[in-house]
Short mmCIF file of C-alpha atoms in Angstrom, two decimals:
data_model
loop_
_atom_site.label_atom_id
_atom_site.label_comp_id
_atom_site.label_asym_id
_atom_site.label_seq_id
_atom_site.Cartn_x
_atom_site.Cartn_y
_atom_site.Cartn_z
CA MET K 13 0.06 0.04 0.09
CA ILE K 14 2.69 2.38 1.11
CA SER K 15 4.87 1.52 -1.92
CA LYS K 16 1.83 2.26 -4.44
CA LEU K 17 1.44 5.65 -2.67
CA ARG K 18 5.11 6.45 -3.07
CA ASN K 19 4.92 5.44 -6.86
CA ARG K 20 2.27 7.62 -7.50
CA SER K 21 3.11 10.48 -5.22
CA GLU K 22 3.51 13.07 -7.93
CA VAL K 23 -0.05 12.20 -9.23
CA ILE K 24 -1.56 12.25 -5.71
CA ILE K 25 0.04 15.72 -4.90
CA SER K 26 -1.23 16.94 -8.25
CA PHE K 27 -4.74 16.00 -7.28
CA VAL K 28 -4.32 17.49 -3.63
CA LEU K 29 -3.28 20.78 -4.99
CA GLY K 30 -6.18 20.79 -7.26
CA VAL K 31 -8.48 20.21 -4.35
CA PHE K 32 -6.83 23.02 -2.56
CA PHE K 33 -7.33 25.49 -5.41
CA ILE K 34 -11.00 24.57 -5.99
CA VAL K 35 -11.76 24.87 -2.29
CA LEU K 36 -9.87 28.15 -2.15
CA GLY K 37 -11.88 29.36 -5.19
CA LEU K 38 -15.23 28.32 -3.86
CA PHE K 39 -14.41 30.11 -0.64
CA ILE K 40 -13.41 33.29 -2.49
CA LEU K 41 -16.82 32.98 -4.51
CA PHE K 42 -18.87 32.49 -1.36
CA ASN K 43 -17.27 35.35 0.39
CA THR K 44 -16.91 38.03 -2.47
CA GLY K 45 -19.01 40.54 -0.48
CA GLN K 46 -16.72 40.57 2.59
CA ILE K 47 -13.49 40.23 0.29
CA ARG K 48 -14.53 43.43 -1.38
CA ASN K 49 -15.41 45.59 1.93
CA GLU K 50 -12.94 46.98 4.05
CA GLU K 51 -11.25 44.86 6.67
CA GLU K 52 -13.51 43.22 9.20
CA PRO K 53 -11.98 43.09 12.77
CA VAL K 54 -12.68 39.71 14.74
CA GLU K 55 -14.52 40.32 17.92
CA GLU K 56 -12.86 37.69 20.14
CA ASP K 57 -15.39 38.32 23.06
CA LYS K 58 -18.23 37.03 20.52
CA ILE K 59 -16.30 33.45 20.00
CA GLU K 60 -18.54 31.08 22.02
CA THR K 61 -18.79 27.97 19.82
CA ILE K 62 -16.46 26.07 17.59
CA PHE K 63 -18.35 27.40 14.69
CA ASP K 64 -17.54 31.08 15.80
CA LEU K 65 -13.95 29.91 15.84
CA ILE K 66 -13.98 28.56 12.38
CA ASN K 67 -15.83 31.67 11.26
CA ALA K 68 -13.15 33.87 12.74
CA PHE K 69 -10.45 32.03 10.75
CA PHE K 70 -12.54 32.53 7.62
CA VAL K 71 -12.95 36.06 8.30
CA GLU K 72 -9.02 36.60 8.67
CA VAL K 73 -8.54 34.73 5.54
CA SER K 74 -10.86 36.99 3.79
CA ASN K 75 -9.10 40.12 5.16
CA MET K 76 -5.87 38.75 3.90
CA LEU K 77 -7.16 37.96 0.31
CA SER K 78 -8.95 41.25 0.07
CA VAL K 79 -5.39 43.03 -0.13
CA MET K 80 -4.53 41.09 -3.44
CA ILE K 81 -8.00 40.37 -5.03
CA GLY K 82 -10.29 42.82 -3.37
CA GLY K 83 -11.12 44.49 -6.63
CA PHE K 84 -12.03 41.35 -8.72
CA PRO K 85 -12.89 38.42 -6.29
CA ILE K 86 -15.37 36.71 -8.50
CA LEU K 87 -13.02 36.59 -11.61
CA ALA K 88 -10.22 35.47 -9.17
CA GLY K 89 -12.34 32.70 -7.61
CA ILE K 90 -13.38 31.35 -11.06
CA LEU K 91 -9.75 31.51 -12.37
CA ILE K 92 -8.72 29.68 -9.29
CA ILE K 93 -11.13 26.93 -9.50
CA LEU K 94 -10.40 26.43 -13.23
CA PHE K 95 -6.70 26.18 -12.35
CA GLY K 96 -7.58 23.48 -9.59
CA LEU K 97 -9.61 21.55 -12.44
CA PHE K 98 -6.27 21.99 -14.71
CA MET K 99 -4.26 20.21 -11.82
CA PHE K 100 -6.42 17.32 -12.18
CA LYS K 101 -5.63 17.19 -15.81
CA VAL K 102 -2.12 17.59 -14.91
CA GLY K 103 -2.18 14.54 -12.58
CA SER K 104 -3.82 12.50 -15.29
CA TRP K 105 -0.94 13.48 -17.74
CA ILE K 106 1.57 12.41 -15.23
CA ASN K 107 -0.09 9.08 -14.89
CA THR K 108 -0.78 8.03 -18.35
CA THR K 109 1.94 9.63 -20.51
CA THR K 110 5.61 11.07 -20.32
CA LYS K 111 5.00 13.27 -23.36
CA TYR K 112 4.56 16.35 -21.19
CA ASP K 113 7.12 15.44 -18.46
CA VAL K 114 9.57 18.40 -19.54
CA PRO K 115 7.27 21.24 -19.57
CA LEU K 116 5.41 19.88 -16.41
CA THR K 117 8.75 19.75 -14.59
CA PHE K 118 9.34 23.46 -14.83
CA PHE K 119 5.50 24.03 -14.56
CA PHE K 120 5.70 22.56 -10.86
CA ILE K 121 8.92 24.47 -10.16
CA GLY K 122 7.45 27.79 -11.35
CA LEU K 123 4.10 26.96 -9.41
CA SER K 124 6.10 26.50 -6.08
CA LEU K 125 7.98 29.81 -6.64
CA VAL K 126 4.63 31.63 -7.56
CA LEU K 127 2.82 30.08 -4.54
CA PHE K 128 5.58 31.24 -2.10
CA ILE K 129 5.80 34.76 -3.50
CA VAL K 130 1.94 35.07 -2.88
CA THR K 131 2.58 33.73 0.56
CA THR K 132 5.22 36.41 0.99
CA VAL K 133 2.83 39.15 -0.28
CA LEU K 134 0.19 38.01 2.34
CA MET K 135 2.76 37.65 5.02
CA THR K 136 3.66 41.31 4.97
CA GLN K 137 0.25 42.14 6.49
CA ALA K 138 1.53 40.62 9.46
CA TYR K 139 5.21 40.87 9.46
CA GLY K 140 5.84 43.94 7.32
CA LEU K 141 8.73 43.80 4.75
CA TRP K 142 10.58 41.47 7.03
CA ALA K 143 8.45 38.74 5.19
CA LEU K 144 10.86 39.30 2.13
CA LEU K 145 13.46 37.33 4.36
CA PHE K 146 11.52 34.35 4.21
CA LEU K 147 11.26 34.64 0.52
CA ALA K 148 15.02 34.96 0.13
CA ALA K 149 15.36 31.85 2.31
CA PHE K 150 12.98 29.75 0.20
CA ILE K 151 14.78 31.12 -2.86
CA ILE K 152 18.11 29.61 -1.51
CA HIS K 153 16.11 26.31 -0.61
CA LEU K 154 14.57 26.33 -4.11
CA LEU K 155 18.16 26.72 -5.76
CA PHE K 156 19.54 24.02 -3.63
CA SER K 157 16.80 21.44 -4.32
CA ILE K 158 17.15 22.08 -8.15
CA PHE K 159 21.02 22.25 -8.22
CA ASN K 160 22.10 20.02 -5.43
CA GLU K 161 23.55 17.52 -7.88
CA TYR K 162 26.16 20.15 -8.84
CA LEU K 163 27.07 20.56 -5.17
CA ASN K 164 29.61 18.17 -3.44
CA PRO K 165 27.80 15.77 -1.12
CA GLU K 166 30.61 15.88 1.29
CA HIS K 167 29.62 19.40 2.13
CA ARG K 168 25.96 18.64 2.57
CA LYS K 169 25.97 19.50 6.26
CA GLU K 170 27.14 23.12 5.30
CA HIS K 171 24.31 23.30 2.60
CA TYR K 172 21.65 22.72 5.45
CA MET K 173 23.42 24.94 7.74
CA ILE K 174 23.18 27.75 5.28
CA ILE K 175 19.55 27.22 4.57
CA LEU K 176 18.83 26.97 8.21
CA LEU K 177 20.83 30.04 8.90
CA PHE K 178 18.59 32.07 6.37
CA TYR K 179 15.29 30.61 7.74
CA GLY K 180 16.29 31.29 11.24
CA ILE K 181 17.17 35.00 10.43
CA ALA K 182 13.70 35.32 8.80
CA TYR K 183 11.94 33.65 11.64
CA PHE K 184 13.64 35.76 14.34
CA PHE K 185 12.96 39.21 12.52
CA THR K 186 9.28 38.28 11.63
CA GLN K 187 8.56 37.12 15.17
CA ASN K 188 10.18 40.23 16.49
CA ALA K 189 7.96 42.41 14.09
CA VAL K 190 4.66 40.57 14.90
CA TYR K 191 5.20 40.69 18.77
CA SER K 192 5.85 44.32 18.48
CA ASN K 193 2.25 45.02 17.15
CA ILE K 194 0.51 41.97 18.86
CA GLU K 195 -2.59 43.40 20.96
CA SER K 196 -2.22 46.75 19.32
CA THR K 197 -2.76 46.13 15.68
CA ILE K 198 -2.52 42.34 15.72
CA THR K 199 -4.36 40.01 18.10
CA PRO K 200 -3.74 36.36 18.85
CA THR K 201 -6.48 35.31 16.48
CA ASP K 202 -4.78 37.20 13.76
CA VAL K 203 -1.59 35.27 14.34
CA LEU K 204 -3.07 31.87 14.54
CA SER K 205 -5.38 32.46 11.66
CA ILE K 206 -2.69 34.06 9.43
CA ASN K 207 -0.12 31.34 10.51
CA LEU K 208 -2.42 28.54 9.64
CA PHE K 209 -3.26 29.83 6.25
CA PHE K 210 0.39 30.44 5.61
CA ALA K 211 1.08 26.99 6.50
CA LEU K 212 -1.39 25.51 4.07
CA VAL K 213 -0.04 27.71 1.14
CA TRP K 214 3.65 27.18 2.42
CA VAL K 215 3.07 23.12 2.26
CA SER K 216 1.18 23.35 -1.16
CA SER K 217 4.49 25.19 -2.50
CA PHE K 218 6.85 22.64 -1.11
CA MET K 219 4.60 19.79 -2.63
CA ALA K 220 4.90 21.47 -5.84
CA LEU K 221 8.54 21.79 -5.52
CA TRP K 222 8.91 18.12 -4.57
CA VAL K 223 7.08 17.07 -7.77
CA GLY K 224 9.20 19.49 -9.83
CA VAL K 225 12.61 18.23 -8.47
CA PHE K 226 11.53 14.55 -8.62
CA MET K 227 10.57 15.04 -12.36
CA LEU K 228 13.76 17.12 -13.03
CA LYS K 229 15.94 14.03 -11.74
CA ALA K 230 13.56 11.43 -13.40
CA ASN K 231 14.18 13.15 -16.84
CA ASN K 232 17.87 13.97 -16.20
CA LEU K 233 17.32 17.59 -16.79
CA LEU K 234 20.21 19.91 -15.48
CA LYS K 235 22.09 16.62 -14.98
CA LYS K 236 25.72 17.33 -13.89
CA PRO K 237 28.00 16.67 -16.84
CA ALA K 238 30.68 14.02 -16.57
CA ALA K 239 34.16 15.51 -15.66
CA ALA K 240 36.33 15.80 -18.77
CA GLU K 241 39.75 14.13 -18.76
CA PRO K 242 42.66 16.57 -18.41
CA GLU K 243 44.36 15.72 -21.68
CA LYS K 244 41.37 16.03 -23.80
CA LEU K 245 40.57 19.61 -22.54
CA SER K 246 40.97 22.36 -25.25
CA ARG K 247 42.27 25.83 -24.38
CA LEU K 248 38.62 27.03 -24.73
CA ASN K 249 37.56 24.38 -22.26
CA LYS K 250 40.24 25.46 -19.82
CA LYS K 251 39.27 28.97 -19.90
CA ASN K 252 35.57 27.96 -19.34
CA LYS K 253 36.69 25.90 -16.38
CA LYS K 254 38.50 28.70 -14.73
CA MET K 255 35.41 30.88 -15.19
CA ASN K 256 32.91 28.37 -13.73
CA PHE K 257 31.40 29.18 -10.46
CA THR K 258 32.01 26.48 -8.02
CA PRO K 259 30.31 27.21 -4.53
CA ASP K 260 31.70 24.12 -2.99
CA LYS K 261 35.11 25.90 -2.61
CA TYR K 262 33.52 28.37 -0.18
CA LEU K 263 31.68 25.55 1.76
CA GLY K 264 34.64 23.92 3.56
CA PHE K 265 34.16 25.81 6.86
CA SER K 266 33.08 22.67 8.79
CA GLY K 267 36.63 21.53 8.60
CA LYS K 268 37.60 24.59 10.65
CA LEU K 269 34.90 23.90 13.07
CA TYR K 270 36.33 20.41 13.60
CA ASP K 271 39.81 21.78 14.14
CA PHE K 272 38.59 24.32 16.51
CA ARG K 273 36.66 21.63 18.40
CA ASN K 274 39.76 19.38 18.49
CA THR K 275 41.92 22.28 19.70
CA ILE K 276 39.47 22.94 22.60
CA LEU K 277 39.08 19.22 23.42
CA ASP K 278 42.75 18.80 23.62
CA LYS K 279 43.12 21.81 25.93
CA LEU K 280 40.58 20.36 28.27
CA LYS K 281 42.12 16.94 28.22
CA ARG K 282 45.45 18.50 29.25
CA PHE K 283 43.97 20.74 31.74
CA PHE K 284 42.13 17.93 33.60
CA GLU K 285 44.89 15.54 32.82
CA THR K 286 42.53 12.84 31.87
CA ASP K 287 40.75 11.44 28.79
CA LEU K 288 37.18 10.66 27.97
CA PRO K 289 36.28 7.05 28.53
CA SER K 290 36.48 4.68 25.77
CA TRP K 291 32.80 3.74 26.07
CA PHE K 292 31.77 7.39 25.77
CA LYS K 293 29.77 8.64 22.95
CA VAL K 294 28.45 12.12 22.63
CA ASN K 295 25.14 10.65 21.63
CA TYR K 296 24.60 9.53 25.27
CA LEU K 297 24.89 13.32 26.45
CA GLU K 298 22.26 13.96 23.65
CA VAL K 299 19.94 11.50 24.65
CA LEU K 300 20.21 12.74 28.30
CA PHE K 301 19.55 16.17 27.62
CA GLY K 302 16.95 15.37 24.99
CA ILE K 303 14.90 13.50 27.72
CA ILE K 304 15.17 16.28 30.23
CA VAL K 305 13.98 18.73 27.43
CA LEU K 306 10.99 16.47 26.50
CA ILE K 307 10.11 16.36 30.29
CA PHE K 308 10.06 20.07 30.86
CA VAL K 309 8.16 20.66 27.50
CA PHE K 310 5.66 18.19 28.49
CA LEU K 311 5.12 19.64 31.89
CA GLU K 312 4.49 23.13 30.44
CA PHE K 313 2.15 21.56 27.73
CA ASN K 314 0.33 19.54 30.51
CA ASN K 315 -0.30 22.62 32.53
CA ARG K 316 -1.94 24.23 29.34
CA ASN K 317 -3.74 21.12 28.42
CA GLY K 318 -5.19 21.02 32.15
CA VAL K 319 -7.10 24.25 31.27
CA PHE K 320 -9.10 22.42 28.58
CA VAL K 321 -9.53 19.18 30.46
CA GLU K 322 -10.77 20.77 33.73
CA GLY K 323 -13.53 23.02 32.09
CA TYR K 324 -11.81 26.50 32.78
CA PHE K 325 -11.34 27.24 29.18
CA ARG K 326 -13.52 29.22 27.03
CA LEU K 327 -13.26 29.43 23.21
CA ASN K 328 -12.82 33.30 23.35
CA GLN K 329 -9.53 32.74 25.23
CA MET K 330 -7.54 32.96 22.23
CA GLN K 331 -4.30 33.43 24.12
CA THR K 332 -4.72 30.09 25.53
CA ILE K 333 -5.29 28.47 22.12
CA TYR K 334 -2.27 30.30 20.75
CA GLU K 335 0.00 29.01 23.58
CA TRP K 336 -1.47 25.37 23.43
CA VAL K 337 -0.87 25.17 19.64
CA ASN K 338 2.67 26.29 19.94
CA LEU K 339 3.51 24.21 22.86
CA PHE K 340 2.04 21.20 21.12
CA ILE K 341 4.50 21.90 18.14
CA THR K 342 7.43 22.39 20.45
CA LEU K 343 6.50 19.10 22.21
CA VAL K 344 6.37 17.33 18.84
CA LEU K 345 9.91 18.73 17.86
CA ALA K 346 11.26 17.37 21.25
CA VAL K 347 9.92 13.91 20.52
CA LEU K 348 11.22 14.05 17.02
CA TYR K 349 14.79 15.01 18.33
CA LEU K 350 14.79 12.14 20.69
CA VAL K 351 13.65 9.77 18.05
CA PHE K 352 16.45 10.90 15.64
CA THR K 353 19.25 10.97 18.22
CA ILE K 354 18.31 7.32 19.29
CA MET K 355 18.48 6.32 15.54
CA ASN K 356 21.56 8.29 15.21
CA LEU K 357 23.16 6.37 18.11
CA VAL K 358 21.65 2.78 17.09
CA LYS K 359 21.84 2.84 13.46
CA ASN K 360 24.37 5.85 12.37
CA LYS K 361 21.45 7.55 10.37
CA TYR K 362 19.52 10.77 10.33
CA TYR K 363 22.35 12.98 11.31
CA HIS K 364 20.90 15.92 9.22
CA ARG K 365 17.25 15.34 10.38
CA GLN K 366 18.73 15.63 14.04
CA MET K 367 20.55 18.79 13.27
CA ILE K 368 17.43 20.47 11.62
CA VAL K 369 15.17 19.57 14.44
CA ILE K 370 17.47 20.72 17.11
CA PHE K 371 17.99 23.85 15.36
CA VAL K 372 14.22 24.43 14.96
CA LEU K 373 13.59 23.56 18.64
CA TRP K 374 16.39 25.72 19.97
CA LEU K 375 15.22 28.79 17.77
CA ASN K 376 11.71 28.37 18.99
CA VAL K 377 12.56 28.32 22.50
CA THR K 378 15.12 31.02 22.35
CA VAL K 379 12.80 33.36 20.39
CA SER K 380 10.33 32.77 23.10
CA LEU K 381 12.64 33.77 25.85
CA TYR K 382 13.46 36.93 23.88
CA ILE K 383 9.91 37.79 23.43
CA THR K 384 9.28 37.25 27.26
CA LEU K 385 12.35 39.53 28.25
CA PHE K 386 12.15 42.24 25.77
CA LYS K 387 8.49 42.49 24.45
CA ASP K 388 5.74 43.85 26.60
CA VAL K 389 3.22 41.12 25.83
CA GLU K 390 1.41 38.44 27.74
CA LEU K 391 1.97 35.79 25.53
CA SER K 392 4.57 33.27 26.60
CA LEU K 393 5.09 29.53 25.92
CA PHE K 394 6.93 28.95 29.21
CA ILE K 395 7.50 30.30 32.48
CA LEU K 396 10.62 32.33 32.69
CA PRO K 397 12.62 29.73 34.83
CA PHE K 398 11.62 26.84 32.47
CA ASN K 399 12.56 29.05 29.61
CA VAL K 400 15.91 29.79 30.67
CA PHE K 401 16.59 26.41 31.73
CA LEU K 402 15.57 24.94 28.31
CA VAL K 403 17.66 27.66 26.54
CA LEU K 404 20.71 26.27 28.76
CA LEU K 405 20.08 22.71 27.69
CA LEU K 406 19.28 23.12 24.08
CA THR K 407 22.31 25.55 23.29
CA PRO K 408 24.91 22.74 24.14
CA LEU K 409 22.79 20.31 21.94
CA LEU K 410 22.80 22.70 19.06
CA LEU K 411 26.59 23.14 19.45
CA ILE K 412 27.11 19.56 19.63
CA SER K 413 25.09 19.09 16.27
CA ILE K 414 27.20 21.97 14.58
CA PHE K 415 30.61 20.57 15.67
CA LYS K 416 29.91 16.87 15.08
CA GLU K 417 31.12 15.17 12.02
CA PHE K 418 28.43 13.79 10.09
CA LYS K 419 28.55 10.78 7.91
CA GLY K 420 28.04 11.37 4.38
CA GLU K 421 24.74 10.54 2.90
CA ASP K 422 26.03 8.03 0.44
CA LYS K 423 28.81 6.57 2.79
CA ASN K 424 28.70 3.49 4.81
CA GLU K 425 31.56 4.08 7.17
CA PRO K 426 30.80 4.66 10.91
CA ASP K 427 30.56 8.29 12.02
CA ARG K 428 33.59 9.73 13.86
CA LYS K 429 33.16 10.39 17.52
CA ILE K 430 33.85 13.50 19.28
#
């Protein structure tokens, strides 16, 4: 069953995107009046039922869409529905013939970029021009996905670190912007609704990118040419070779990180006049800290969850919902980190996934601490002592991930220990 789904994943994604666009188009047609009118604020005090909560989400989505299609919602809705139907036709083409594979490859890559540009434009309503940082991060991610065959897999860790750095910078500045305006021009309802809609479009964008990259590789498009033999190179080829841009020559900085790590460890060994036990692995430390982080995140999540279970919660308490959703995401990240760390320890795999998850988890908790300390808002994921303690735990885990030598994706040798 799973293998069949994988073999038809590009077809399924085409149909899913078609459903998404049709539903979005129908939503626009049924809400043309509201989209045409001026922005309607959400009155949180009147949210009493789950239907009121869903309606609040639709109101926020309408307010966002009015910025882009407020002048022609009917036309936009019809065009989006037609595009959704076209995606079903695209799925049938992929399923029945390879005749259109090349144009469809670039169609999906272009669709991915367009969706993220649209997301960025909508994000400016909550994050201002800082949303452009997310667009820059996505373009870098897009280029990596398309041209990663041209990059040395030995530097895959550096590739991921650069992408994460750009996403991290974008996340910090956008969160700083939104929390500067929250409860004045932006409410927790706005943030929840906007982020949920962004997530839907963002996932759609990455699904389109996945199909585009898959078809790109399946059709051997942009395939890296085989290296020419030195004696067969003409003077023109030699000149072109010198002019070629090779980004990999700038991506060997992890070697310097490892040298710095080894220098520090050697100095510590000399200072304490001892060595690490032969049985010690850095993964043991990662598992221990990961368990402690999971316990503290679960305790904080359980406190918020108790509000729902014990009957003290009301749907108009949007701050509680906002905190619960964010804590649930943090809890999932903590569980994933522990799973990937254990798999890393037992099977020497999931190195990059472990690094990505610990970076996202560290960024989430650290930005939460920054917001608590420097922004005059009541929204906070953790009580201050917990937040400080988690940052102190997660920072060493992030540093370990940065300074740890990763096994190459296509290698079988065991990872070197710190």
